[in-house]
mmCIF file of N, CA and C in Angstrom:
data_model
loop_
_atom_site.group_PDB
_atom_site.id
_atom_site.type_symbol
_atom_site.label_atom_id
_atom_site.label_comp_id
_atom_site.label_asym_id
_atom_site.label_seq_id
_atom_site.Cartn_x
_atom_site.Cartn_y
_atom_site.Cartn_z
ATOM 1 N N MET A 1 0.761 -1.212 -0.037
ATOM 2 C CA MET A 1 -0.004 0.068 -0.069
ATOM 3 C C MET A 1 0.919 1.307 0.047
ATOM 4 N N SER A 2 0.543 2.062 -0.655
ATOM 5 C CA SER A 2 1.183 3.438 -0.613
ATOM 6 C C SER A 2 0.928 4.247 0.341
ATOM 7 N N THR A 3 1.882 5.088 0.731
ATOM 8 C CA THR A 3 1.836 5.953 1.938
ATOM 9 C C THR A 3 1.303 7.390 1.356
ATOM 10 N N ILE A 4 0.296 7.964 2.041
ATOM 11 C CA ILE A 4 -0.345 9.306 1.466
ATOM 12 C C ILE A 4 0.776 10.380 1.514
ATOM 13 N N ALA A 5 1.120 10.872 0.325
ATOM 14 C CA ALA A 5 2.198 11.875 0.153
ATOM 15 C C ALA A 5 1.714 13.218 0.462
ATOM 16 N N SER A 6 0.464 13.538 0.387
ATOM 17 C CA SER A 6 -0.143 14.807 0.709
ATOM 18 C C SER A 6 -1.417 14.518 1.595
ATOM 19 N N THR A 7 -1.718 15.709 2.270
ATOM 20 C CA THR A 7 -2.840 15.336 3.195
ATOM 21 C C THR A 7 -4.202 15.694 2.536
ATOM 22 N N THR A 8 -4.208 15.901 1.115
ATOM 23 C CA THR A 8 -5.469 16.147 0.450
ATOM 24 C C THR A 8 -6.586 15.062 0.770
ATOM 25 N N LEU A 9 -6.223 13.808 0.472
ATOM 26 C CA LEU A 9 -7.220 12.898 0.626
ATOM 27 C C LEU A 9 -7.554 12.703 1.912
ATOM 28 N N ALA A 10 -6.722 12.821 3.001
ATOM 29 C CA ALA A 10 -7.157 12.861 4.325
ATOM 30 C C ALA A 10 -8.046 13.959 4.805
ATOM 31 N N GLU A 11 -7.601 15.201 4.260
ATOM 32 C CA GLU A 11 -8.436 16.134 4.480
ATOM 33 C C GLU A 11 -9.822 15.996 3.901
ATOM 34 N N VAL A 12 -10.098 15.453 2.721
ATOM 35 C CA VAL A 12 -11.262 15.304 2.143
ATOM 36 C C VAL A 12 -12.177 14.314 2.942
ATOM 37 N N ALA A 13 -11.549 13.275 3.333
ATOM 38 C CA ALA A 13 -12.225 12.289 4.172
ATOM 39 C C ALA A 13 -12.686 12.754 5.418
ATOM 40 N N SER A 14 -11.830 13.731 5.912
ATOM 41 C CA SER A 14 -12.027 14.300 7.376
ATOM 42 C C SER A 14 -13.299 15.222 6.994
ATOM 43 N N GLU A 15 -13.455 16.091 5.935
ATOM 44 C CA GLU A 15 -14.462 16.858 5.710
ATOM 45 C C GLU A 15 -15.835 16.243 5.613
ATOM 46 N N TRP A 16 -15.676 15.064 4.855
ATOM 47 C CA TRP A 16 -16.803 14.262 4.608
ATOM 48 C C TRP A 16 -17.489 13.621 5.911
ATOM 49 N N CYS A 17 -16.492 13.167 6.817
ATOM 50 C CA CYS A 17 -16.933 12.683 7.981
ATOM 51 C C CYS A 17 -17.571 13.662 8.943
ATOM 52 N N THR A 18 -16.965 14.926 8.873
ATOM 53 C CA THR A 18 -17.518 15.977 9.650
ATOM 54 C C THR A 18 -18.937 16.374 9.080
ATOM 55 N N GLU A 19 -18.996 16.351 7.932
ATOM 56 C CA GLU A 19 -20.462 16.722 7.313
ATOM 57 C C GLU A 19 -21.420 15.650 7.895
ATOM 58 N N ALA A 20 -21.019 14.466 7.808
ATOM 59 C CA ALA A 20 -21.887 13.494 8.276
ATOM 60 C C ALA A 20 -22.030 13.589 9.746
ATOM 61 N N GLU A 21 -21.210 13.874 10.522
ATOM 62 C CA GLU A 21 -21.317 14.181 11.970
ATOM 63 C C GLU A 21 -22.366 15.247 12.292
ATOM 64 N N ILE A 22 -22.344 16.238 11.354
ATOM 65 C CA ILE A 22 -23.248 17.372 11.677
ATOM 66 C C ILE A 22 -24.820 17.108 11.639
ATOM 67 N N GLN A 23 -25.084 15.853 10.667
ATOM 68 C CA GLN A 23 -26.432 15.595 10.414
ATOM 69 C C GLN A 23 -26.897 14.606 11.532
ATOM 70 N N VAL A 24 -25.902 14.142 12.470
ATOM 71 C CA VAL A 24 -26.429 13.027 13.383
ATOM 72 C C VAL A 24 -27.622 13.991 14.553
ATOM 73 N N GLN A 25 -28.584 13.288 14.738
ATOM 74 C CA GLN A 25 -29.632 13.992 15.438
ATOM 75 C C GLN A 25 -29.261 13.552 16.879
ATOM 76 N N SER A 26 -29.862 14.444 18.070
ATOM 77 C CA SER A 26 -29.670 14.067 19.334
ATOM 78 C C SER A 26 -30.075 12.686 19.475
ATOM 79 N N SER A 27 -29.341 11.935 20.544
ATOM 80 C CA SER A 27 -29.883 10.540 20.832
ATOM 81 C C SER A 27 -31.099 10.863 21.780
ATOM 82 N N ALA A 28 -31.609 9.709 22.121
ATOM 83 C CA ALA A 28 -32.844 9.638 22.970
ATOM 84 C C ALA A 28 -32.485 10.334 24.273
ATOM 85 N N VAL A 29 -33.364 11.025 24.965
ATOM 86 C CA VAL A 29 -33.190 11.731 26.159
ATOM 87 C C VAL A 29 -34.081 11.079 27.194
ATOM 88 N N ALA A 30 -33.207 10.554 28.332
ATOM 89 C CA ALA A 30 -34.106 9.948 29.378
ATOM 90 C C ALA A 30 -33.687 10.693 30.538
ATOM 91 N N GLY A 31 -34.822 11.082 31.175
ATOM 92 C CA GLY A 31 -34.848 11.774 32.413
ATOM 93 C C GLY A 31 -33.975 13.109 32.413
ATOM 94 N N GLY A 32 -34.053 13.751 31.171
ATOM 95 C CA GLY A 32 -33.359 15.011 30.954
ATOM 96 C C GLY A 32 -31.896 14.884 30.640
ATOM 97 N N ARG A 33 -31.364 13.744 30.691
ATOM 98 C CA ARG A 33 -29.907 13.491 30.251
ATOM 99 C C ARG A 33 -29.747 13.000 28.935
ATOM 100 N N ASN A 34 -28.847 13.474 28.207
ATOM 101 C CA ASN A 34 -28.350 13.079 26.985
ATOM 102 C C ASN A 34 -27.751 11.639 27.004
ATOM 103 N N VAL A 35 -28.185 10.671 26.372
ATOM 104 C CA VAL A 35 -27.759 9.307 26.448
ATOM 105 C C VAL A 35 -26.969 8.953 25.099
ATOM 106 N N THR A 36 -26.093 9.922 24.680
ATOM 107 C CA THR A 36 -25.303 9.486 23.506
ATOM 108 C C THR A 36 -24.274 8.495 23.742
ATOM 109 N N ARG A 37 -24.120 7.715 22.745
ATOM 110 C CA ARG A 37 -23.151 6.641 22.800
ATOM 111 C C ARG A 37 -21.870 6.865 21.832
ATOM 112 N N SER A 38 -20.876 6.769 22.092
ATOM 113 C CA SER A 38 -19.617 7.066 21.208
ATOM 114 C C SER A 38 -18.960 6.047 20.820
ATOM 115 N N VAL A 39 -18.078 6.182 19.747
ATOM 116 C CA VAL A 39 -16.992 5.028 19.262
ATOM 117 C C VAL A 39 -15.698 5.885 19.273
ATOM 118 N N LEU A 40 -14.722 5.565 19.833
ATOM 119 C CA LEU A 40 -13.619 6.141 19.878
ATOM 120 C C LEU A 40 -12.640 5.719 18.542
ATOM 121 N N PHE A 41 -12.127 6.583 18.059
ATOM 122 C CA PHE A 41 -11.315 6.379 16.870
ATOM 123 C C PHE A 41 -9.816 6.613 17.321
ATOM 124 N N ILE A 42 -8.997 5.762 17.222
ATOM 125 C CA ILE A 42 -7.540 5.877 17.861
ATOM 126 C C ILE A 42 -6.569 5.682 16.678
ATOM 127 N N GLY A 43 -5.676 6.725 16.444
ATOM 128 C CA GLY A 43 -4.604 6.513 15.401
ATOM 129 C C GLY A 43 -4.902 7.564 14.283
ATOM 130 N N ASN A 44 -3.963 7.596 13.283
ATOM 131 C CA ASN A 44 -4.039 8.249 11.913
ATOM 132 C C ASN A 44 -3.889 7.481 10.958
ATOM 133 N N PRO A 45 -4.817 7.249 9.844
ATOM 134 C CA PRO A 45 -4.568 6.512 8.908
ATOM 135 C C PRO A 45 -3.500 6.781 8.056
ATOM 136 N N SER A 46 -2.915 5.925 7.541
ATOM 137 C CA SER A 46 -1.536 6.263 6.883
ATOM 138 C C SER A 46 -1.584 5.960 5.325
ATOM 139 N N THR A 47 -2.372 5.122 4.824
ATOM 140 C CA THR A 47 -2.403 4.749 3.401
ATOM 141 C C THR A 47 -3.749 5.266 2.881
ATOM 142 N N VAL A 48 -3.781 5.242 1.690
ATOM 143 C CA VAL A 48 -5.014 5.633 0.845
ATOM 144 C C VAL A 48 -6.198 4.607 1.016
ATOM 145 N N THR A 49 -5.767 3.446 1.172
ATOM 146 C CA THR A 49 -6.997 2.489 1.616
ATOM 147 C C THR A 49 -7.503 2.629 3.112
ATOM 148 N N GLU A 50 -6.386 2.840 3.799
ATOM 149 C CA GLU A 50 -6.885 3.055 5.191
ATOM 150 C C GLU A 50 -7.683 4.035 5.614
ATOM 151 N N VAL A 51 -7.178 5.266 4.991
ATOM 152 C CA VAL A 51 -8.072 6.473 4.862
ATOM 153 C C VAL A 51 -9.460 6.317 4.483
ATOM 154 N N THR A 52 -9.554 5.714 3.220
ATOM 155 C CA THR A 52 -10.971 5.371 2.734
ATOM 156 C C THR A 52 -11.643 4.439 3.735
ATOM 157 N N HIS A 53 -11.200 3.452 4.189
ATOM 158 C CA HIS A 53 -12.005 2.599 5.058
ATOM 159 C C HIS A 53 -12.349 3.285 6.362
ATOM 160 N N TRP A 54 -11.325 3.906 6.734
ATOM 161 C CA TRP A 54 -11.514 4.690 8.050
ATOM 162 C C TRP A 54 -12.684 5.711 7.850
ATOM 163 N N ALA A 55 -12.815 6.504 6.830
ATOM 164 C CA ALA A 55 -13.887 7.316 6.565
ATOM 165 C C ALA A 55 -15.324 6.813 6.531
ATOM 166 N N ALA A 56 -15.229 5.549 5.703
ATOM 167 C CA ALA A 56 -16.534 4.939 5.593
ATOM 168 C C ALA A 56 -17.028 4.197 6.938
ATOM 169 N N VAL A 57 -16.037 3.722 7.919
ATOM 170 C CA VAL A 57 -16.317 3.343 8.952
ATOM 171 C C VAL A 57 -17.038 4.341 9.860
ATOM 172 N N ARG A 58 -16.297 5.553 9.928
ATOM 173 C CA ARG A 58 -16.755 6.712 10.662
ATOM 174 C C ARG A 58 -18.380 7.129 10.110
ATOM 175 N N HIS A 59 -18.400 6.962 8.854
ATOM 176 C CA HIS A 59 -19.646 7.434 8.312
ATOM 177 C C HIS A 59 -20.696 6.453 8.738
ATOM 178 N N TRP A 60 -20.412 5.094 8.712
ATOM 179 C CA TRP A 60 -21.319 4.143 9.205
ATOM 180 C C TRP A 60 -21.693 4.361 10.507
ATOM 181 N N THR A 61 -20.725 4.778 11.375
ATOM 182 C CA THR A 61 -20.851 4.962 12.808
ATOM 183 C C THR A 61 -21.993 5.927 13.001
ATOM 184 N N VAL A 62 -21.867 7.166 12.219
ATOM 185 C CA VAL A 62 -22.767 8.223 12.414
ATOM 186 C C VAL A 62 -24.157 7.771 11.892
ATOM 187 N N GLU A 63 -24.204 6.904 10.937
ATOM 188 C CA GLU A 63 -25.666 6.362 10.268
ATOM 189 C C GLU A 63 -26.349 5.676 11.588
ATOM 190 N N GLN A 64 -25.468 5.050 12.343
ATOM 191 C CA GLN A 64 -26.085 4.204 13.611
ATOM 192 C C GLN A 64 -26.477 5.162 14.690
ATOM 193 N N GLY A 65 -26.257 6.281 14.456
ATOM 194 C CA GLY A 65 -26.692 7.263 15.571
ATOM 195 C C GLY A 65 -25.583 7.248 16.657
ATOM 196 N N LEU A 66 -24.522 6.844 16.440
ATOM 197 C CA LEU A 66 -23.368 6.991 17.421
ATOM 198 C C LEU A 66 -22.427 8.084 17.050
ATOM 199 N N LYS A 67 -21.758 8.714 18.146
ATOM 200 C CA LYS A 67 -20.825 9.793 17.815
ATOM 201 C C LYS A 67 -19.276 9.345 17.791
ATOM 202 N N PRO A 68 -18.722 9.617 16.646
ATOM 203 C CA PRO A 68 -17.237 9.320 16.625
ATOM 204 C C PRO A 68 -16.630 10.218 17.381
ATOM 205 N N VAL A 69 -15.525 9.747 18.098
ATOM 206 C CA VAL A 69 -14.791 10.864 18.900
ATOM 207 C C VAL A 69 -13.446 10.394 19.001
ATOM 208 N N ARG A 70 -12.592 11.401 19.376
ATOM 209 C CA ARG A 70 -11.074 10.969 19.223
ATOM 210 C C ARG A 70 -10.403 11.018 20.632
ATOM 211 N N GLU A 71 -11.317 11.281 21.755
ATOM 212 C CA GLU A 71 -10.873 11.217 23.094
ATOM 213 C C GLU A 71 -11.790 10.305 23.993
ATOM 214 N N LEU A 72 -11.079 9.665 24.853
ATOM 215 C CA LEU A 72 -11.878 8.630 25.604
ATOM 216 C C LEU A 72 -12.678 9.412 26.486
ATOM 217 N N GLN A 73 -13.939 8.846 26.455
ATOM 218 C CA GLN A 73 -14.993 9.614 27.234
ATOM 219 C C GLN A 73 -15.691 8.346 27.882
ATOM 220 N N ALA A 74 -16.573 8.828 28.872
ATOM 221 C CA ALA A 74 -17.441 7.797 29.613
ATOM 222 C C ALA A 74 -18.284 6.952 28.933
ATOM 223 N N ASP A 75 -18.827 7.426 27.801
ATOM 224 C CA ASP A 75 -19.820 6.877 27.100
ATOM 225 C C ASP A 75 -19.338 6.164 25.905
ATOM 226 N N VAL A 76 -18.064 5.742 25.749
ATOM 227 C CA VAL A 76 -17.548 5.024 24.588
ATOM 228 C C VAL A 76 -17.906 3.503 24.605
ATOM 229 N N LEU A 77 -18.360 3.070 23.585
ATOM 230 C CA LEU A 77 -18.793 1.607 23.440
ATOM 231 C C LEU A 77 -17.599 0.757 23.300
ATOM 232 N N TYR A 78 -16.762 1.151 22.215
ATOM 233 C CA TYR A 78 -15.569 0.408 21.684
ATOM 234 C C TYR A 78 -14.651 1.435 21.047
ATOM 235 N N ALA A 79 -13.541 1.007 20.570
ATOM 236 C CA ALA A 79 -12.499 1.875 19.963
ATOM 237 C C ALA A 79 -12.226 1.114 18.299
ATOM 238 N N ILE A 80 -12.138 1.945 17.575
ATOM 239 C CA ILE A 80 -11.528 1.540 16.313
ATOM 240 C C ILE A 80 -10.263 1.992 16.136
ATOM 241 N N VAL A 81 -9.233 1.181 15.691
ATOM 242 C CA VAL A 81 -7.819 1.537 15.758
ATOM 243 C C VAL A 81 -7.284 1.251 14.271
ATOM 244 N N THR A 82 -6.121 2.098 14.027
ATOM 245 C CA THR A 82 -5.569 2.018 12.724
ATOM 246 C C THR A 82 -4.717 0.699 12.802
ATOM 247 N N GLU A 83 -4.201 0.189 11.481
ATOM 248 C CA GLU A 83 -3.203 -0.776 11.614
ATOM 249 C C GLU A 83 -2.007 -0.653 12.322
ATOM 250 N N ALA A 84 -1.460 0.600 12.432
ATOM 251 C CA ALA A 84 -0.325 0.878 13.365
ATOM 252 C C ALA A 84 -0.660 0.663 14.755
ATOM 253 N N VAL A 85 -1.811 1.032 15.208
ATOM 254 C CA VAL A 85 -2.276 0.841 16.614
ATOM 255 C C VAL A 85 -2.450 -0.424 16.841
ATOM 256 N N ALA A 86 -2.888 -1.348 16.060
ATOM 257 C CA ALA A 86 -3.319 -2.681 16.178
ATOM 258 C C ALA A 86 -2.008 -3.423 16.290
ATOM 259 N N ASP A 87 -0.934 -3.014 15.633
ATOM 260 C CA ASP A 87 0.278 -3.763 15.369
ATOM 261 C C ASP A 87 1.276 -3.229 16.686
ATOM 262 N N GLY A 88 0.805 -2.331 17.220
ATOM 263 C CA GLY A 88 1.860 -1.710 18.311
ATOM 264 C C GLY A 88 2.901 -0.994 17.822
ATOM 265 N N THR A 89 2.871 -0.390 16.635
ATOM 266 C CA THR A 89 4.055 0.533 15.986
ATOM 267 C C THR A 89 3.267 1.907 15.926
ATOM 268 N N CYS A 90 2.545 2.193 17.048
ATOM 269 C CA CYS A 90 2.020 3.547 17.043
ATOM 270 C C CYS A 90 2.703 4.530 17.945
ATOM 271 N N ALA A 91 2.262 5.846 17.869
ATOM 272 C CA ALA A 91 2.790 6.722 18.899
ATOM 273 C C ALA A 91 2.300 6.293 20.320
ATOM 274 N N SER A 92 3.400 6.667 21.328
ATOM 275 C CA SER A 92 3.073 6.257 22.556
ATOM 276 C C SER A 92 1.981 6.967 23.202
ATOM 277 N N ALA A 93 1.592 7.948 22.821
ATOM 278 C CA ALA A 93 0.140 8.606 23.175
ATOM 279 C C ALA A 93 -1.039 7.694 22.882
ATOM 280 N N ASP A 94 -1.077 7.104 21.590
ATOM 281 C CA ASP A 94 -2.050 6.228 21.168
ATOM 282 C C ASP A 94 -2.036 4.908 21.957
ATOM 283 N N ALA A 95 -0.824 4.414 22.155
ATOM 284 C CA ALA A 95 -0.792 3.272 22.943
ATOM 285 C C ALA A 95 -1.269 3.226 24.462
ATOM 286 N N ALA A 96 -1.077 4.631 24.894
ATOM 287 C CA ALA A 96 -1.641 4.770 26.313
ATOM 288 C C ALA A 96 -3.148 4.768 26.358
ATOM 289 N N VAL A 97 -3.685 5.366 25.316
ATOM 290 C CA VAL A 97 -5.100 5.522 25.155
ATOM 291 C C VAL A 97 -5.679 3.885 25.039
ATOM 292 N N VAL A 98 -5.005 3.314 24.144
ATOM 293 C CA VAL A 98 -5.470 1.798 24.050
ATOM 294 C C VAL A 98 -5.306 0.983 25.394
ATOM 295 N N GLN A 99 -4.392 1.287 26.152
ATOM 296 C CA GLN A 99 -4.357 0.555 27.580
ATOM 297 C C GLN A 99 -5.453 0.774 28.362
ATOM 298 N N ARG A 100 -5.899 2.418 28.336
ATOM 299 C CA ARG A 100 -7.000 2.887 29.007
ATOM 300 C C ARG A 100 -8.298 2.152 28.558
ATOM 301 N N VAL A 101 -8.468 2.053 27.273
ATOM 302 C CA VAL A 101 -9.627 1.485 26.828
ATOM 303 C C VAL A 101 -9.632 0.008 27.267
ATOM 304 N N ARG A 102 -8.530 -0.661 27.084
ATOM 305 C CA ARG A 102 -8.497 -2.203 27.586
ATOM 306 C C ARG A 102 -9.020 -2.196 29.015
ATOM 307 N N ALA A 103 -8.283 -1.421 29.803
ATOM 308 C CA ALA A 103 -8.563 -1.321 31.301
ATOM 309 C C ALA A 103 -10.007 -1.317 31.594
ATOM 310 N N ARG A 104 -10.824 -0.642 30.675
ATOM 311 C CA ARG A 104 -12.128 -0.436 30.935
ATOM 312 C C ARG A 104 -13.104 -1.674 30.318
ATOM 313 N N GLY A 105 -12.262 -2.634 29.870
ATOM 314 C CA GLY A 105 -12.828 -3.986 29.289
ATOM 315 C C GLY A 105 -13.504 -3.705 27.921
ATOM 316 N N LEU A 106 -13.171 -2.740 27.279
ATOM 317 C CA LEU A 106 -13.739 -2.372 25.865
ATOM 318 C C LEU A 106 -12.854 -2.914 24.935
ATOM 319 N N ASP A 107 -13.475 -3.281 23.747
ATOM 320 C CA ASP A 107 -12.804 -3.921 22.677
ATOM 321 C C ASP A 107 -12.069 -2.696 21.725
ATOM 322 N N CYS A 108 -10.864 -3.159 21.277
ATOM 323 C CA CYS A 108 -10.198 -2.291 20.265
ATOM 324 C C CYS A 108 -10.217 -2.974 19.098
ATOM 325 N N ILE A 109 -10.986 -2.599 17.987
ATOM 326 C CA ILE A 109 -11.208 -3.314 16.822
ATOM 327 C C ILE A 109 -10.445 -2.517 15.673
ATOM 328 N N PRO A 110 -9.356 -3.432 14.924
ATOM 329 C CA PRO A 110 -8.715 -2.743 13.831
ATOM 330 C C PRO A 110 -9.593 -2.416 12.560
ATOM 331 N N VAL A 111 -9.345 -1.311 12.117
ATOM 332 C CA VAL A 111 -10.301 -0.858 11.089
ATOM 333 C C VAL A 111 -10.562 -1.800 9.887
ATOM 334 N N TYR A 112 -9.464 -2.616 9.599
ATOM 335 C CA TYR A 112 -9.525 -3.578 8.495
ATOM 336 C C TYR A 112 -10.242 -4.776 8.829
ATOM 337 N N ASP A 113 -10.570 -5.018 10.157
ATOM 338 C CA ASP A 113 -11.347 -6.109 10.644
ATOM 339 C C ASP A 113 -12.913 -5.747 10.539
ATOM 340 N N ILE A 114 -13.338 -4.771 9.966
ATOM 341 C CA ILE A 114 -14.624 -4.328 9.821
ATOM 342 C C ILE A 114 -15.050 -4.504 8.393
ATOM 343 N N GLU A 115 -15.876 -5.453 8.141
ATOM 344 C CA GLU A 115 -16.296 -5.693 6.778
ATOM 345 C C GLU A 115 -17.786 -6.120 6.761
ATOM 346 N N PRO A 116 -18.669 -5.654 5.754
ATOM 347 C CA PRO A 116 -18.298 -4.587 4.915
ATOM 348 C C PRO A 116 -18.807 -3.200 5.589
ATOM 349 N N TRP A 117 -17.833 -2.414 5.748
ATOM 350 C CA TRP A 117 -17.867 -1.004 6.382
ATOM 351 C C TRP A 117 -18.740 -0.947 7.544
ATOM 352 N N GLY A 118 -18.253 -1.793 8.561
ATOM 353 C CA GLY A 118 -18.769 -1.910 9.922
ATOM 354 C C GLY A 118 -19.720 -2.625 10.218
ATOM 355 N N THR A 119 -20.557 -3.181 9.260
ATOM 356 C CA THR A 119 -21.815 -3.907 9.673
ATOM 357 C C THR A 119 -21.627 -5.318 10.389
ATOM 358 N N ALA A 120 -20.460 -5.897 9.973
ATOM 359 C CA ALA A 120 -20.401 -7.188 10.648
ATOM 360 C C ALA A 120 -19.833 -7.274 11.921
ATOM 361 N N ARG A 121 -18.774 -6.627 12.214
ATOM 362 C CA ARG A 121 -18.073 -6.782 13.713
ATOM 363 C C ARG A 121 -18.852 -5.812 14.587
ATOM 364 N N LEU A 122 -19.172 -4.563 13.987
ATOM 365 C CA LEU A 122 -19.793 -3.533 14.967
ATOM 366 C C LEU A 122 -21.122 -3.890 15.207
ATOM 367 N N SER A 123 -22.024 -4.307 14.492
ATOM 368 C CA SER A 123 -23.274 -4.689 14.830
ATOM 369 C C SER A 123 -23.499 -5.397 16.118
ATOM 370 N N GLY A 124 -22.593 -6.526 16.178
ATOM 371 C CA GLY A 124 -22.767 -7.157 17.467
ATOM 372 C C GLY A 124 -22.266 -6.441 18.725
ATOM 373 N N ALA A 125 -21.429 -5.523 18.524
ATOM 374 C CA ALA A 125 -21.031 -4.754 19.494
ATOM 375 C C ALA A 125 -21.927 -3.604 20.140
ATOM 376 N N LEU A 126 -23.002 -3.288 19.308
ATOM 377 C CA LEU A 126 -23.863 -2.258 19.798
ATOM 378 C C LEU A 126 -24.726 -2.906 20.774
ATOM 379 N N PRO A 127 -24.933 -2.089 21.856
ATOM 380 C CA PRO A 127 -25.913 -2.660 22.829
ATOM 381 C C PRO A 127 -27.448 -2.272 22.346
ATOM 382 N N PRO A 128 -28.383 -3.192 22.685
ATOM 383 C CA PRO A 128 -29.737 -3.024 22.163
ATOM 384 C C PRO A 128 -30.328 -1.680 22.689
ATOM 385 N N THR A 129 -31.007 -1.209 21.781
ATOM 386 C CA THR A 129 -31.641 0.206 22.089
ATOM 387 C C THR A 129 -33.207 -0.201 22.306
ATOM 388 N N SER A 130 -33.622 0.239 23.450
ATOM 389 C CA SER A 130 -34.991 0.102 23.975
ATOM 390 C C SER A 130 -35.932 1.206 23.393
ATOM 391 N N ALA A 131 -37.167 0.886 22.871
ATOM 392 C CA ALA A 131 -38.039 1.900 22.362
ATOM 393 C C ALA A 131 -38.612 2.486 23.843
ATOM 394 N N PRO A 132 -38.951 3.844 23.604
ATOM 395 C CA PRO A 132 -39.682 4.544 24.728
ATOM 396 C C PRO A 132 -40.976 4.063 25.233
#
């Protein structure tokens, strides 16, 4: 796989994801509290294929009513990680986040393990939603 020489593709993917995130409607509200559920994305995609897959998974996440985040929060259900993070060849800051995620008992799913575009592995990780 080729490494991304410029940030153009990454910027386009980021803009596409940001636009999708803006369209996310508020989650169900219970007792006046927002019950937003989040998916943590750890790492920075480094190949064209990984950027494309990463963007598609983020978009799928938004379509499921979940909020993609880059910082560990209390409402995180699981984490999606880049290939470098999954291989342990990532920045020490990303490795530290992975340790904190795992300490909470949450899954860290490599972005390439999600086929097709999130539906297989992530659907089982989503907690059931109850109708009001």
